[in-house]
Short mmCIF file of C-alpha atoms in Angstrom, two decimals:
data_model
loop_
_atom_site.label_atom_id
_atom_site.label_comp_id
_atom_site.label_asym_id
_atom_site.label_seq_id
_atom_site.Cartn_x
_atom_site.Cartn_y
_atom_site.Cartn_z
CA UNK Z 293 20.36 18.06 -3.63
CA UNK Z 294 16.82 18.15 -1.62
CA UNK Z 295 17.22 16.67 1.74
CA UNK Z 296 14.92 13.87 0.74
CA UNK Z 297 17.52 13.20 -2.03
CA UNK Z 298 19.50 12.87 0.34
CA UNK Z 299 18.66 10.34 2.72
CA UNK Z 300 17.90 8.42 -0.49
CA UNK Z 301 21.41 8.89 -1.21
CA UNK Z 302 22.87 8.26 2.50
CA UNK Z 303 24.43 4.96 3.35
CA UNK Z 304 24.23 6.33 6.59
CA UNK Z 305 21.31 4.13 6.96
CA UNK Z 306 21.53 3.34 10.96
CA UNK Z 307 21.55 7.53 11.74
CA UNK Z 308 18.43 7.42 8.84
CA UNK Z 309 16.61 4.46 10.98
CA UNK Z 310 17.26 6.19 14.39
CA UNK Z 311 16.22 9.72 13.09
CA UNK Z 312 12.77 8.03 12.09
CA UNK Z 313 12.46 6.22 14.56
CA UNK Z 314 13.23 9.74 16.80
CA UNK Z 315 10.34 11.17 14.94
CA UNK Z 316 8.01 8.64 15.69
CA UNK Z 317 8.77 9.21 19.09
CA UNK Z 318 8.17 12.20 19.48
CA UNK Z 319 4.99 11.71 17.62
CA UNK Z 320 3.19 10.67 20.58
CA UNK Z 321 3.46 13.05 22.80
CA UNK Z 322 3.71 15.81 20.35
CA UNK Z 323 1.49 16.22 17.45
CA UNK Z 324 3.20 19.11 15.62
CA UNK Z 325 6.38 16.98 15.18
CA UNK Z 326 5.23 14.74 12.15
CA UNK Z 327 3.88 18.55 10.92
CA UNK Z 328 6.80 20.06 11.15
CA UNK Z 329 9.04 16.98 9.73
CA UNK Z 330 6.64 16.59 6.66
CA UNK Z 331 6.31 20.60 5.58
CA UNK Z 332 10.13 20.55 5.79
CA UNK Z 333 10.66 17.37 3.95
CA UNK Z 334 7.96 18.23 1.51
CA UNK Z 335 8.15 21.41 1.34
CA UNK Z 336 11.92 22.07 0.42
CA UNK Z 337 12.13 19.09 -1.99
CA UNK Z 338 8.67 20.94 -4.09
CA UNK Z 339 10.46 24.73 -3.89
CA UNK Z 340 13.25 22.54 -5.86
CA UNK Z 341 11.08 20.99 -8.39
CA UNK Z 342 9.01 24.26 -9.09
CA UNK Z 343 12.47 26.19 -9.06
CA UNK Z 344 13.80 23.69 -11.86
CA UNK Z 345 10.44 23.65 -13.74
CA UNK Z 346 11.48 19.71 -14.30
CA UNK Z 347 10.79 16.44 -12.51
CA UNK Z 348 13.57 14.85 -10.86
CA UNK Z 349 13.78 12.17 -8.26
CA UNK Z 350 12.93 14.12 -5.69
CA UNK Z 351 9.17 13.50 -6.89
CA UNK Z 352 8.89 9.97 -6.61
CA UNK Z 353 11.03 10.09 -3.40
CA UNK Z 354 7.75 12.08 -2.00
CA UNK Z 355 5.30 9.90 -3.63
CA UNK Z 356 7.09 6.58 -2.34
CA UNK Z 357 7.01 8.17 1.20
CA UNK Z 358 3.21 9.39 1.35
CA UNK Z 359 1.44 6.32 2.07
CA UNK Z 360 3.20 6.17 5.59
CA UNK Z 361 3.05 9.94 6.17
CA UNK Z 362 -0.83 10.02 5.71
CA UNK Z 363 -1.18 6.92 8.92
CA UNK Z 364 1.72 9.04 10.85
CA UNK Z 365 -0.46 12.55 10.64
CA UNK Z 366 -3.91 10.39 11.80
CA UNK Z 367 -1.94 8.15 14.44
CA UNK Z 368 -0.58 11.22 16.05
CA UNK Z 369 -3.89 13.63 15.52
CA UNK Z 370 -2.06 16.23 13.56
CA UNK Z 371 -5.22 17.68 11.86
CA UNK Z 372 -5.59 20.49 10.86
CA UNK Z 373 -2.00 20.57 9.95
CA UNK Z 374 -1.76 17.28 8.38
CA UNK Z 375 -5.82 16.94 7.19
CA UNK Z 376 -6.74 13.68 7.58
CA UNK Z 377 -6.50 13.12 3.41
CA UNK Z 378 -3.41 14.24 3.50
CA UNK Z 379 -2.68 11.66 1.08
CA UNK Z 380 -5.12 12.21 -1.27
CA UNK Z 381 -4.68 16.09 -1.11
CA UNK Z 382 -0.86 15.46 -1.78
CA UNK Z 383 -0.43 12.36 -4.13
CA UNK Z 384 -3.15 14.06 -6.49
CA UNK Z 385 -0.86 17.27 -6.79
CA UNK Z 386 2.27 15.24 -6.80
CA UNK Z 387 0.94 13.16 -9.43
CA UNK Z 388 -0.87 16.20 -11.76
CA UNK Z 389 2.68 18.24 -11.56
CA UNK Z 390 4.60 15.17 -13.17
CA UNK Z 391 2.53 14.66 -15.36
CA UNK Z 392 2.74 18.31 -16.52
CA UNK Z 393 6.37 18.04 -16.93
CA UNK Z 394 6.73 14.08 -17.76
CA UNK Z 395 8.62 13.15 -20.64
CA UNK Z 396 7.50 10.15 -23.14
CA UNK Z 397 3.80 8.65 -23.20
CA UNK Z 398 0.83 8.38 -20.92
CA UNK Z 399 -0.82 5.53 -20.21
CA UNK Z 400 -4.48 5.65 -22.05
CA UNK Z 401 -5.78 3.01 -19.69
CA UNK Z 402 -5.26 5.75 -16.62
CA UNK Z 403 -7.05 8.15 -18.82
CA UNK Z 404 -10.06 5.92 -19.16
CA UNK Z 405 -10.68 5.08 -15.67
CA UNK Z 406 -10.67 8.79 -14.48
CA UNK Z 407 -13.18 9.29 -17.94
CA UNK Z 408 -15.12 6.78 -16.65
CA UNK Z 409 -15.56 7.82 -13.41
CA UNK Z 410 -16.90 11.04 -14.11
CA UNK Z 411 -20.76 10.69 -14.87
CA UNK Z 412 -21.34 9.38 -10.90
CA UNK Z 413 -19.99 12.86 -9.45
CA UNK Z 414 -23.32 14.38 -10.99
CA UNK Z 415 -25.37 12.05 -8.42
CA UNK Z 416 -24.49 13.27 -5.54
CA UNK Z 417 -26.43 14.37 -2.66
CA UNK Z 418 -26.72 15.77 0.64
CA UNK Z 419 -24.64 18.68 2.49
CA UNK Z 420 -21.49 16.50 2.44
CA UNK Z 421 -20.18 16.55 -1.07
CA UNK Z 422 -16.53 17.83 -0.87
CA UNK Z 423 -16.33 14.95 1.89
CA UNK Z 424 -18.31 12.88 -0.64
CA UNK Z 425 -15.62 13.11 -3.26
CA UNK Z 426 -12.33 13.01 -0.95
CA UNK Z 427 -13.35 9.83 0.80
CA UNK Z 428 -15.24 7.67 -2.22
CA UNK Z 429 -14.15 9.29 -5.27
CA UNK Z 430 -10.67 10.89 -5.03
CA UNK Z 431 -9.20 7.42 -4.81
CA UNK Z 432 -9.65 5.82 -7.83
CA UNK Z 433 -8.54 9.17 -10.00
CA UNK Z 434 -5.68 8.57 -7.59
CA UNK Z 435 -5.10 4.86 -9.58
CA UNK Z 436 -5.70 6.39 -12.53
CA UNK Z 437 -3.49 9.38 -12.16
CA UNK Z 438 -1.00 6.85 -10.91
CA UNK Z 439 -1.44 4.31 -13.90
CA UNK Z 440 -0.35 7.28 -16.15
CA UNK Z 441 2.82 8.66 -14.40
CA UNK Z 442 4.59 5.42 -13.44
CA UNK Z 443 3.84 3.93 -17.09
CA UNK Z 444 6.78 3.28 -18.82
CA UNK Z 445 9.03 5.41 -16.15
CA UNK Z 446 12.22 3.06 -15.88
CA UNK Z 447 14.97 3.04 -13.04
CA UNK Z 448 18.17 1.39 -12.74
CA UNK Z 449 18.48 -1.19 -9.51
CA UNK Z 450 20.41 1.44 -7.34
CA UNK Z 451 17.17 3.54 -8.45
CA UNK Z 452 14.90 1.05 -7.58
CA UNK Z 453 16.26 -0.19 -3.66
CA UNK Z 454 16.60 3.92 -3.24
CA UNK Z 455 12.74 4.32 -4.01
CA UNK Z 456 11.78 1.34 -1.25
CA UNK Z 457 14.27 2.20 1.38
CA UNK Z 458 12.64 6.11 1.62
CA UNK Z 459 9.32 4.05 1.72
CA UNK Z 460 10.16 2.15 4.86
CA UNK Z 461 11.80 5.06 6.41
CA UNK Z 462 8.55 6.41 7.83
CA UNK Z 463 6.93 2.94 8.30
CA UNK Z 464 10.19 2.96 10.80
CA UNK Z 465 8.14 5.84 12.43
CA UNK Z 466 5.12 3.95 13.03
CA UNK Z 467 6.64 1.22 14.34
CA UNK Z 468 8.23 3.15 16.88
CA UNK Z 469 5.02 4.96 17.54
CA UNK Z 470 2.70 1.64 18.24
CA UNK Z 471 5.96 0.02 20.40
CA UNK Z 472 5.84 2.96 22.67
CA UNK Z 473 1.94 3.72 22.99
CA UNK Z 474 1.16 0.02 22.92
CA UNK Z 475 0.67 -0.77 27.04
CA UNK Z 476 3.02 -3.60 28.71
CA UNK Z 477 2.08 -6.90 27.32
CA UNK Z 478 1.25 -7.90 30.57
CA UNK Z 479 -1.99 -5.48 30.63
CA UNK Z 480 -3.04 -6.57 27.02
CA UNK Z 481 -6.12 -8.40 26.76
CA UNK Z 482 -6.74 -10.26 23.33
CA UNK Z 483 -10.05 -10.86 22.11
CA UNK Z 484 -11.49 -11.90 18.60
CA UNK Z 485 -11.00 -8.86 16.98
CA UNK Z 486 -8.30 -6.42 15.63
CA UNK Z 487 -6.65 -5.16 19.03
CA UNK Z 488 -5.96 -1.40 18.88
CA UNK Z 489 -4.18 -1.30 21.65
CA UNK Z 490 -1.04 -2.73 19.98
CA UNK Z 491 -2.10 0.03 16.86
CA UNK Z 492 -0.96 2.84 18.91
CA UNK Z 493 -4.94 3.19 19.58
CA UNK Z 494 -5.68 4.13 16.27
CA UNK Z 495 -7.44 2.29 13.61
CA UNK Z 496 -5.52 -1.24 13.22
CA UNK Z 497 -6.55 -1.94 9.61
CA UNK Z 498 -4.53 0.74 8.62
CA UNK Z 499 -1.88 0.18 10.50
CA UNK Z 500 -1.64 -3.56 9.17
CA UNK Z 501 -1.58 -2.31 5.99
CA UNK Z 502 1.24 -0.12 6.25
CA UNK Z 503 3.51 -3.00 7.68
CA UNK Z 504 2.22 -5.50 5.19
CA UNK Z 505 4.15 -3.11 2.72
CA UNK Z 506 6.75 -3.29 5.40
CA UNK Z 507 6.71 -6.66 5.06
CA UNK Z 508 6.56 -7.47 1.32
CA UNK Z 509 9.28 -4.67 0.81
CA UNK Z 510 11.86 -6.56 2.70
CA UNK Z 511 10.96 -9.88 1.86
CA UNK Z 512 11.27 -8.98 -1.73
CA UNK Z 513 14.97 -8.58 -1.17
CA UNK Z 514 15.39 -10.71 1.29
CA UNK Z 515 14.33 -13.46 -1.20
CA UNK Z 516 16.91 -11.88 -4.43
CA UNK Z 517 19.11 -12.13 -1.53
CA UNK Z 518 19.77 -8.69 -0.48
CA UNK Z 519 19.41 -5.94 1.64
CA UNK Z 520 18.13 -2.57 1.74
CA UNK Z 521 20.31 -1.66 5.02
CA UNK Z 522 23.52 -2.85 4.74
CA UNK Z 523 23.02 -5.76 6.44
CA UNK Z 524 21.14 -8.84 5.73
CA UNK Z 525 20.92 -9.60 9.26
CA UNK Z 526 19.30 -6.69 10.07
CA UNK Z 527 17.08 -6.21 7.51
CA UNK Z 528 15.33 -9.58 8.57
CA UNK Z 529 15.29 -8.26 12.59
CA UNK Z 530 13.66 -5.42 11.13
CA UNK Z 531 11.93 -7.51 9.42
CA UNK Z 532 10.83 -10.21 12.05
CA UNK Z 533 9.47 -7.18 14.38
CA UNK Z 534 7.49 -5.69 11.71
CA UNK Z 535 6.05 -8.97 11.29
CA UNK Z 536 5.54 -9.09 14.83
CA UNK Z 537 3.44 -5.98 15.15
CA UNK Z 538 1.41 -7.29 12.53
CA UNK Z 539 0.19 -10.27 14.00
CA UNK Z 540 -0.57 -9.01 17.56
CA UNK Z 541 -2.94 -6.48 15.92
CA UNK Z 542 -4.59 -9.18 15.37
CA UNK Z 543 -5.61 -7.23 11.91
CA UNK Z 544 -5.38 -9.55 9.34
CA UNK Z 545 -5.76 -7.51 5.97
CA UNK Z 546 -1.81 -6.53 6.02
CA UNK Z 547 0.23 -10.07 7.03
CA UNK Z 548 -2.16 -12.13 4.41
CA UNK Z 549 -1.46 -9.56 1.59
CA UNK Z 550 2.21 -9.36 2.28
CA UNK Z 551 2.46 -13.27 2.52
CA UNK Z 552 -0.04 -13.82 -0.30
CA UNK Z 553 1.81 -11.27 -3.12
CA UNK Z 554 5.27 -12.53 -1.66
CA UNK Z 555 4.42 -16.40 -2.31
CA UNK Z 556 2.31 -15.90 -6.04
CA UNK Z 557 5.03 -13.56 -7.04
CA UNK Z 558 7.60 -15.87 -6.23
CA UNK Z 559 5.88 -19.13 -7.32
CA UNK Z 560 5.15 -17.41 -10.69
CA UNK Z 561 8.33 -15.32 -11.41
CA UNK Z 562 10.80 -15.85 -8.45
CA UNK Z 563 13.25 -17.61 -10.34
CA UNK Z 564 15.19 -15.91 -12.42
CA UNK Z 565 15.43 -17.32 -16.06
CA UNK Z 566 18.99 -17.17 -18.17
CA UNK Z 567 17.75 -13.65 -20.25
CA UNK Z 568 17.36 -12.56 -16.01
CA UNK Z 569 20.88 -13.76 -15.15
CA UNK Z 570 23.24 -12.31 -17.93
CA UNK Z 571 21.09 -8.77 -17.60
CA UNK Z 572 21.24 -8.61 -13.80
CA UNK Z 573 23.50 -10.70 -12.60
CA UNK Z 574 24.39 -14.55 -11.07
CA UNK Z 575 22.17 -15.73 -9.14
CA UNK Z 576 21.68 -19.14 -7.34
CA UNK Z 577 18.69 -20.71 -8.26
CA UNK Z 578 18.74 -22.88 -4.95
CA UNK Z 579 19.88 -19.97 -2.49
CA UNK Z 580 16.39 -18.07 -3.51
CA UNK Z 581 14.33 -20.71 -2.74
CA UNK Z 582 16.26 -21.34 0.57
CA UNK Z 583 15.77 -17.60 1.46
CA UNK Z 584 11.92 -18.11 0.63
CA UNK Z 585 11.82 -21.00 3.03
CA UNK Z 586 13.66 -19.39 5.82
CA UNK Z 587 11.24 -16.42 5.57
CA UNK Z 588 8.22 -18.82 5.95
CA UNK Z 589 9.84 -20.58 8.78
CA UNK Z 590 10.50 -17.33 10.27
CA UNK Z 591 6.72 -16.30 9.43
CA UNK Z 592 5.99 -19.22 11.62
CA UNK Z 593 7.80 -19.35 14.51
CA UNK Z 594 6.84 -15.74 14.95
CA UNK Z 595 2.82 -16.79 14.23
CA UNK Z 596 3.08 -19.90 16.69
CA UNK Z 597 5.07 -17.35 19.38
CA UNK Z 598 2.30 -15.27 19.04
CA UNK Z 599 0.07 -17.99 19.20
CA UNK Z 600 0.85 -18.85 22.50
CA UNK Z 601 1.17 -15.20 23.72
CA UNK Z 602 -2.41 -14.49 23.15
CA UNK Z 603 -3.76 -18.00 24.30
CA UNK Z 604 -4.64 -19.24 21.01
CA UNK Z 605 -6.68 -16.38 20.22
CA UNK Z 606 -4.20 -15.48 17.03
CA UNK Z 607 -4.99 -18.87 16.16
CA UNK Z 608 -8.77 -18.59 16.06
CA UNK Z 609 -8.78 -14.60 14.70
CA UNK Z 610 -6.89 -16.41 11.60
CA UNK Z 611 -9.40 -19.28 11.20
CA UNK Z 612 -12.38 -16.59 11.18
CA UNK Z 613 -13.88 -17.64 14.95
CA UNK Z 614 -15.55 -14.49 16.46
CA UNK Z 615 -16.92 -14.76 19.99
CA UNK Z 616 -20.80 -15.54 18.75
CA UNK Z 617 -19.17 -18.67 16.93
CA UNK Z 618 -17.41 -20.03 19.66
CA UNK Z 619 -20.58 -19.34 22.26
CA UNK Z 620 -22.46 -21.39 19.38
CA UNK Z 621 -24.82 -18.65 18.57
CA UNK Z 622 -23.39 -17.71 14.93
CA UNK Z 623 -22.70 -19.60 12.81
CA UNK Z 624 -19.27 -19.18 11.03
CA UNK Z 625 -19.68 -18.22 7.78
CA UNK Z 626 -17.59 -16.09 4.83
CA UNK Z 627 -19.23 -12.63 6.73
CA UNK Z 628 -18.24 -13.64 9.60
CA UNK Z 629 -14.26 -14.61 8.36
CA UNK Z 630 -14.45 -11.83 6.68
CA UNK Z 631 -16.05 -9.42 9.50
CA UNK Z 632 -19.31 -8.28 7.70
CA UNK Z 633 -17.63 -7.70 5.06
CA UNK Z 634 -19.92 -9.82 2.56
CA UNK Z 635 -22.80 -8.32 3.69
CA UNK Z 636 -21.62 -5.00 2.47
CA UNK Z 637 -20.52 -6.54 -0.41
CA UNK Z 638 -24.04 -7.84 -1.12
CA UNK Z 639 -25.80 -4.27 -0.39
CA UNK Z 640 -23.38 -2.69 -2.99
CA UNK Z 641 -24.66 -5.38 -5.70
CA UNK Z 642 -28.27 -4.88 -4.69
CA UNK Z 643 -27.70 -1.33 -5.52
CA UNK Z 644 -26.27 -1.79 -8.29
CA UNK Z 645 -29.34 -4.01 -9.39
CA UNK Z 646 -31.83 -0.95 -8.63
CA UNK Z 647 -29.40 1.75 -10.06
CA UNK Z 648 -27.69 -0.38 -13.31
CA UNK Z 649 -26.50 2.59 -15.34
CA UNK Z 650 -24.70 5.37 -13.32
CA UNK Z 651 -24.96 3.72 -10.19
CA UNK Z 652 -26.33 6.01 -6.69
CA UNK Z 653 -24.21 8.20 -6.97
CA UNK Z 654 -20.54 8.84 -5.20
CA UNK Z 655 -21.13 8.33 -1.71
CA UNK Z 656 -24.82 7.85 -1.61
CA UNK Z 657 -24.29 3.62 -1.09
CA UNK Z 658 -23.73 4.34 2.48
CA UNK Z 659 -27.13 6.86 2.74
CA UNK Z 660 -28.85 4.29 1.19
CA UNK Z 661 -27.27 1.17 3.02
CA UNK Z 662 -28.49 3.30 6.48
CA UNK Z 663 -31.72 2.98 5.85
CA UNK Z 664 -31.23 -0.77 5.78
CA UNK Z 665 -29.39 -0.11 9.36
CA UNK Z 666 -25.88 -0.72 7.63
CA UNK Z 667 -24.93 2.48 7.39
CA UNK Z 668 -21.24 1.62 6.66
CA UNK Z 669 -18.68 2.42 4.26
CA UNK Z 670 -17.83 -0.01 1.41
CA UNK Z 671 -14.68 -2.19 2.23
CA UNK Z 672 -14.65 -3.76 -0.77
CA UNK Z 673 -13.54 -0.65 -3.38
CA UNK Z 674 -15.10 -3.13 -6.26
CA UNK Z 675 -18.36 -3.44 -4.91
CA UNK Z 676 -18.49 0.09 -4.50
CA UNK Z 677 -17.77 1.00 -8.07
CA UNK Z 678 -20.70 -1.14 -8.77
CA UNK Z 679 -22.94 0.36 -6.79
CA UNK Z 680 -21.92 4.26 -7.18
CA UNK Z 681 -20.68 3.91 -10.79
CA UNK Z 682 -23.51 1.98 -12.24
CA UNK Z 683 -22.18 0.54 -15.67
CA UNK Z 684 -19.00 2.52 -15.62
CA UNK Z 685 -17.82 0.82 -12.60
CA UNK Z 686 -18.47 -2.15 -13.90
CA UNK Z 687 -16.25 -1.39 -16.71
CA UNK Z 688 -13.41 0.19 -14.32
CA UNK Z 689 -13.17 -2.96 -12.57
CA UNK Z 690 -12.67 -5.14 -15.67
CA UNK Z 691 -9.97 -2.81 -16.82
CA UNK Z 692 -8.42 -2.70 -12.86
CA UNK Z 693 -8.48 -6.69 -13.00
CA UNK Z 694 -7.16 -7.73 -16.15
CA UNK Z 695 -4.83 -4.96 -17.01
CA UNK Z 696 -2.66 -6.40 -14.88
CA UNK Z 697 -1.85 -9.19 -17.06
CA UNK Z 698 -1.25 -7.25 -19.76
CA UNK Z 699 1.14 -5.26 -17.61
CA UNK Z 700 3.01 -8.35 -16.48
CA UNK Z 701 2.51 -9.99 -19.94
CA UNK Z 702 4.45 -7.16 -21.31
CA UNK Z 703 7.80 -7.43 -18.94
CA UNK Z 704 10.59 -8.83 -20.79
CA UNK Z 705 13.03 -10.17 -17.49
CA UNK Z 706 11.18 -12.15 -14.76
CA UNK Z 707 12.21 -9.85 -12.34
CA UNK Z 708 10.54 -7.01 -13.30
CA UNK Z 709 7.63 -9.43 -13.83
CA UNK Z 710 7.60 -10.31 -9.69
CA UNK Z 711 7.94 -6.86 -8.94
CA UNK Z 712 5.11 -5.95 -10.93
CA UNK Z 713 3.13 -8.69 -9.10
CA UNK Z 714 4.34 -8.27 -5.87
CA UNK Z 715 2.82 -4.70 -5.92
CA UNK Z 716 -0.08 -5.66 -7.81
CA UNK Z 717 -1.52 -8.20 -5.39
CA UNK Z 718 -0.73 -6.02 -2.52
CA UNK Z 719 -2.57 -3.03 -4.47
CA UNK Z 720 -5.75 -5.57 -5.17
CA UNK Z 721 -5.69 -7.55 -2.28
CA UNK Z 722 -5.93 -4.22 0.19
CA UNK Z 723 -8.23 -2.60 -1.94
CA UNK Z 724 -10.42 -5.44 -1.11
CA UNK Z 725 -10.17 -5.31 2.85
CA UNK Z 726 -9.66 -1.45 2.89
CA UNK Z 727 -10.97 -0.15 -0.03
CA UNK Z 728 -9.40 3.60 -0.70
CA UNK Z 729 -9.10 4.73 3.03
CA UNK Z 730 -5.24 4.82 1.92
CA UNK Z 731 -3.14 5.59 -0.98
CA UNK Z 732 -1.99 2.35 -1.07
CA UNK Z 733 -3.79 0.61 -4.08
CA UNK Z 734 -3.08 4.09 -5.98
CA UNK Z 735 0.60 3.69 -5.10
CA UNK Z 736 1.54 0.31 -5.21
CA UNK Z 737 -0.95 0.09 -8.74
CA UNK Z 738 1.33 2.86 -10.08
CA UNK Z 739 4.83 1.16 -8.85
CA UNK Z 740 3.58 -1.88 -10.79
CA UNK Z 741 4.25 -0.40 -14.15
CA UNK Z 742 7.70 0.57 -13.72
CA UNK Z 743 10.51 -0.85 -15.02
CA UNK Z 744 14.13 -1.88 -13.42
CA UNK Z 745 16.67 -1.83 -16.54
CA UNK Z 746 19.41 -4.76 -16.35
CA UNK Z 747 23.20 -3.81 -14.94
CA UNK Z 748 24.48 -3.03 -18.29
CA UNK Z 749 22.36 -0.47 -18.83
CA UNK Z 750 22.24 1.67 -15.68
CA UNK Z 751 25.28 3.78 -16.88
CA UNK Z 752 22.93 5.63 -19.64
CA UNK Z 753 19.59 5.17 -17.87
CA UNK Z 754 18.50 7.55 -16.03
CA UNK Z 755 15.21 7.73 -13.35
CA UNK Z 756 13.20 10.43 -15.28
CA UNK Z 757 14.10 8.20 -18.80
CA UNK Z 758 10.86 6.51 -19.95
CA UNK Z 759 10.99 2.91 -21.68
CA UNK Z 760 9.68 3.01 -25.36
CA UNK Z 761 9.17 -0.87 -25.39
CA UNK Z 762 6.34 -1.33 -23.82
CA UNK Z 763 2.57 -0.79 -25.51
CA UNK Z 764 -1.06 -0.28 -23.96
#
């Protein structure tokens, strides 16, 4: 057994939380620490798979972990060691070598979007291609790569609570990492924007996205009513001060996506059905709406804490006030709620309008964009498959929205159908804020298509088993 088996394994989950929370630590004051965590992690659980020539769970114990690695290695400038795509680089390897060895079909929707993508790469321009392709185009292989190794792949529950405790391991790590680098409160000074100090000084976006998954993670068993630690009660401490974190970042992107996929899932497919109950068990119709509502009243009393820790300014961030709107020279607007996002939004379409068919080119929006003196990266990932893509993107994004539906259409039990959704809108909703400057949307895109087999069925079910029922 790999030692990331293991601590997948481990009930031992207090020494697991304090060894993470060690490394995170250590992470800020010494930068080869995540390095030499993640090469041992990663590096004897891969020796294993390529010894064994087969996928086991070690794989998608390395893939679930990733997204949190990739922040750790930038928080705690551990390039070269960790390259700042260390995500990328990884995932796309992770994801190629099970595919090599997966057993049972590939999704031909993943297929399609990489096809699709293709014609763009021929566009590009300038002296900054490989950089080109890593930061705009490597991400949405990444989905489809994902798309077609998590399709069908089915675990049992034990499976299932295994895969999302080794992904809030490391987000353990980060929180440890902004609590000790963030200054003491009483130095903090909050203005209407996302506050890096309380990021650890690095790039709050990302670091709100990260504990949105935090978030969403915990909620989603908070609300089937339990835990991923052992403890109920401190799953939702755990939880609480992730939330915490969140909000004083005063990035939004991460606490409205965990909220927002948390609420639709549940409204839509919280409550289990009777074909739910007999396959996975009793459960109390009334007690899972109860646990909803506790978690919003927790949400906030944390929010109007918060609140009144910053002087209202959490308040007005939320409502999308910015210090021109409150001096009454802007006007408050979607681009200003929304931080200029819209007017990147609009550039992508108008070059999209002037390049209809294969788009500028993979990372040539922001070239052209500059000489309009927005020489920013697209935020919005759909916008920029408009505008670099041409046609094709067009086409990806109609796919990237509405295969969804078929994906949740297609889940038998309810509860497969909220975690589908709960992943989904995260995936969407950050890929809107964020675009691909995280594996994220690949990740959580991927997750969506798995499927958790009822109780009766975990004896012969196996992680690696894939589920013949479902159709593309």
């Amino acid at each position: 057994m790999t030692l990331i088996q293991r601590i997948a394994h481990s009930e031992k989950y207090f020494v697991w939380i304090g060894i993470y929370a060690a490394l995170g630590l250590l992470s800020t004051e010494f930068s080869l620490a995540p390095v030499v965590a993640f090469y041992v992690l990663y590096g004897t659980a891969f020796l294993d798979i390529l010894y064994k020539r087969s996928v086991n769970e070690s794989l998608d114990f390395m893939i679930a972990q990733l997204i949190s690695w990739e922040v750790i290695g930038r928080m705690s400038n551990s390039s070269p060691w960790l390259p700042w795509e260390t995500g990328k680089y990884a995932l796309f390897i992770l994801l190629v070598f099970g595919l090599t060895f997966k057993r049972g079909k590939s999704s031909v929707i993943g297929s399609l979007i990489i096809l699709l993508s293709i014609p763009s790469i021929f566009l590009i321009e300038g002296d900054r291609i490989f950089k080109d392709l890593i930061f705009n185009y490597l991400g949405i292989v990444l989905v489809g790569l994902s798309i077609m190794y998590f399709y069908q792949r089915q675990y049992t529950y034990q499976d299932f609570k295994r895969i999302c405790r080794v992904m809030m391991y490391p987000i353990i790590s980060i929180l440890a990492f902004i609590t000790i680098k963030t200054p003491e409160f009483e130095q903090l000074q909050f203005e209407l924007g996302a506050n890096f100090r309380t990021t650890g000084g690095f790039g709050s976006n990302q670091v709100s996205t990260i504990l949105g998954l935090g978030m969403l993670i915990l909620g989603m068993f908070q609300v089937k009513r339990d835990n991923l630690f052992g403890n109920r009660g401190i799953d939702l401490i755990l939880l609480a001060y992730i939330a915490f974190r969140a909000l004083i970042s005063l990035s939004r992107g991460g606490v409205f996506g965990a909220f927002g996929a948390l609420g639709l899932a549940f409204l839509f497919f919280g409550i289990s059905n009777k074909l739910d109950t007999l396959a996975y068990g009793k459960e109390v119709r009334n007690q899972k709406v109860i646990s909803l509502f506790k978690l919003g009243m927790i949400g906030i009393g944390l929010f109007i804490v918060v609140n009144v820790f910053t002087d209202n300014i959490l308040y007005l961030r939320y409502t999308g006030e910015t210090e021109g709107t409150l001096a009454g020279v802007k006007e408050k607007d979607v681009n200003t709620i929304t931080t200029g996002r819209l007017d990147v939004l609009i550039s992508d379409i108008q070059i999209w309008s002037d390049n209809l068919v294969f788009g500028a080119g993979v990372g040539n929006s922001k070239k052209i964009r500059g000489e309009e003196n927005l020489a920013v990266n697209a935020h919005v990932e759909f916008s920029r498959l408009l505008s670099e893509h041409g046609i094709f993107g067009a086409l990806i994004n109609v796919i990237l929205l509405t295969y969804p539906f078929i994906i949740v259409n297609h889940k038998r039990f309810r509860y497969n159908k909220f975690i589908a959704t709960s992943f989904l809108i995260l995936a969407l909703f950050t890929s809107l804020h964020s675009a691909m400057r995280t594996i994220a949307t690949p990740m959580l895109y991927g997750l969506a298509l798995i499927f958790v087999v009822p109780n009766e069925e975990e004896e012969q079910n196996s992680v690696l088993k894939p589920v013949e029922k479902e159709e593309t």
